[in-house]
C-alpha positions in Angstrom: 97.8 97.1 -43.2 96.2 100.3 -44.3 92.9 98.8 -44.7 93.0 97.1 -41.1 93.2 100.7 -39.8 90.8 101.8 -41.7 88.5 98.9 -40.4 89.8 99.4 -36.8 88.5 103.8 -37.0 84.8 102.5 -38.4 84.6 100.2 -36.0 85.4 102.8 -33.3 83.4 105.5 -34.9 80.6 102.6 -34.8 81.4 102.3 -30.8 81.4 105.7 -30.1 78.5 106.7 -32.0 76.9 103.7 -30.2 78.1 105.3 -26.6 76.8 108.5 -27.6 73.5 108.0 -28.4 73.1 105.7 -25.0 74.0 108.1 -23.0 71.7 111.1 -24.9 68.6 108.7 -24.8 69.0 106.0 -22.3 71.4 107.7 -20.1 72.2 107.7 -16.2 69.2 106.9 -13.9 70.1 110.5 -12.2 69.4 112.0 -15.7 66.4 110.5 -16.1 65.1 111.2 -12.8 66.8 114.4 -11.5 65.3 117.4 -13.0 61.9 116.4 -13.4 60.1 118.3 -10.7 61.8 119.0 -6.9 64.1 120.5 -5.0 68.1 120.7 -5.6 69.7 120.2 -2.6 72.4 122.9 -2.4 70.0 125.6 -4.1 69.0 128.1 -1.1 66.1 130.8 -1.9 68.9 133.3 -1.6 71.4 132.1 -4.1 68.3 131.5 -6.5 67.3 135.0 -6.2 71.0 136.3 -6.8 71.1 133.7 -9.8 67.6 135.5 -11.1 69.1 139.0 -10.7 72.3 138.4 -12.7 70.7 136.8 -15.2 68.3 139.8 -15.6 65.3 139.0 -13.2 64.1 142.5 -11.9 64.5 143.4 -8.0 61.5 141.9 -5.5 60.0 139.4 -8.1 59.3 135.6 -7.9 62.7 134.7 -9.0 61.7 132.7 -12.2 64.8 131.4 -14.3 63.9 129.8 -17.9 67.0 128.1 -19.4 66.8 128.2 -23.4 68.4 128.1 -26.9 67.5 130.4 -29.5 66.1 127.4 -32.0 63.8 125.1 -29.0 61.0 125.5 -30.0 59.4 124.2 -26.6 61.5 127.0 -25.3 59.5 129.2 -27.5 56.2 128.1 -26.6 57.0 127.8 -22.9 58.6 131.5 -22.8 55.1 132.5 -24.5 53.1 131.0 -22.1 54.7 132.3 -19.0 54.1 135.7 -20.7 50.8 135.3 -21.4 50.1 134.4 -18.0 52.4 137.8 -16.7 54.9 135.6 -15.1 58.3 138.0 -14.8 61.2 135.7 -15.8 64.9 135.5 -16.6 65.6 134.5 -20.1 68.8 132.7 -20.0 70.6 131.7 -23.3 72.7 128.9 -22.5 74.5 129.3 -25.9 75.2 133.0 -25.7 75.5 133.9 -22.4 78.5 132.1 -20.7 77.1 132.9 -17.3 74.0 131.1 -17.8 75.8 128.0 -18.8 77.5 127.9 -16.0 74.8 128.3 -13.8 72.8 126.0 -16.4 75.6 123.4 -15.6 76.5 123.7 -12.0 72.3 123.2 -11.5 71.8 120.5 -13.4 75.1 118.9 -12.0 75.8 118.4 -16.2 72.8 115.7 -15.9 71.5 116.8 -19.1 71.8 118.7 -22.0 68.0 119.5 -22.7 66.3 123.0 -22.6 64.2 124.3 -21.3 64.9 124.3 -17.8 62.8 126.2 -15.3 64.2 127.3 -12.4 61.2 128.4 -9.7 62.7 129.5 -6.4 64.8 126.8 -5.6 63.2 124.0 -7.7 64.0 122.8 -11.2 61.8 121.9 -13.9 62.8 120.2 -17.4 60.8 120.8 -20.6 57.4 122.3 -20.7 56.0 121.1 -17.6 53.6 123.7 -16.6 51.4 122.2 -14.1 54.7 121.6 -11.9 55.6 125.5 -12.3 52.4 126.9 -11.7 52.4 124.4 -8.8 55.7 126.3 -7.4 54.8 130.1 -8.3 51.5 129.1 -6.2 54.2 127.4 -3.7 56.6 130.3 -3.6 53.2 132.8 -3.3 51.9 131.7 -0.7 55.4 130.8 1.1 55.7 135.2 0.7 52.4 135.6 1.6 52.5 133.9 4.9 55.7 136.4 6.0 
């Protein structure tokens, strides 16, 4: 009887592992498509600016928030590129800052566990997407110059 219990537990572990791998690498369609580029439906510029300021951003700057972890090399590369381009941003470590983690979950709708995620105005970018981030910064700058 004990042998059957062990085999059953091993079977459950294999099934759980398979589900985790499927979820992480294949995932639901929304996770594969949701954060590539684009606006978040419920995020307003005022909310984006509030998030930016609450996470340490400079008042009056373009609201750019980079959600990162300390161990992420892609995050470090993105941060270094933004610094070289002299783009002020709020660094939000999702492992060390509860508020950052909460905003990360809300903005990504829990559909990704990857970092970096960058918020520029009302647009989100997953990974090192400097082309998308630069385009969003240009769009934001042209929008504020025309007002």
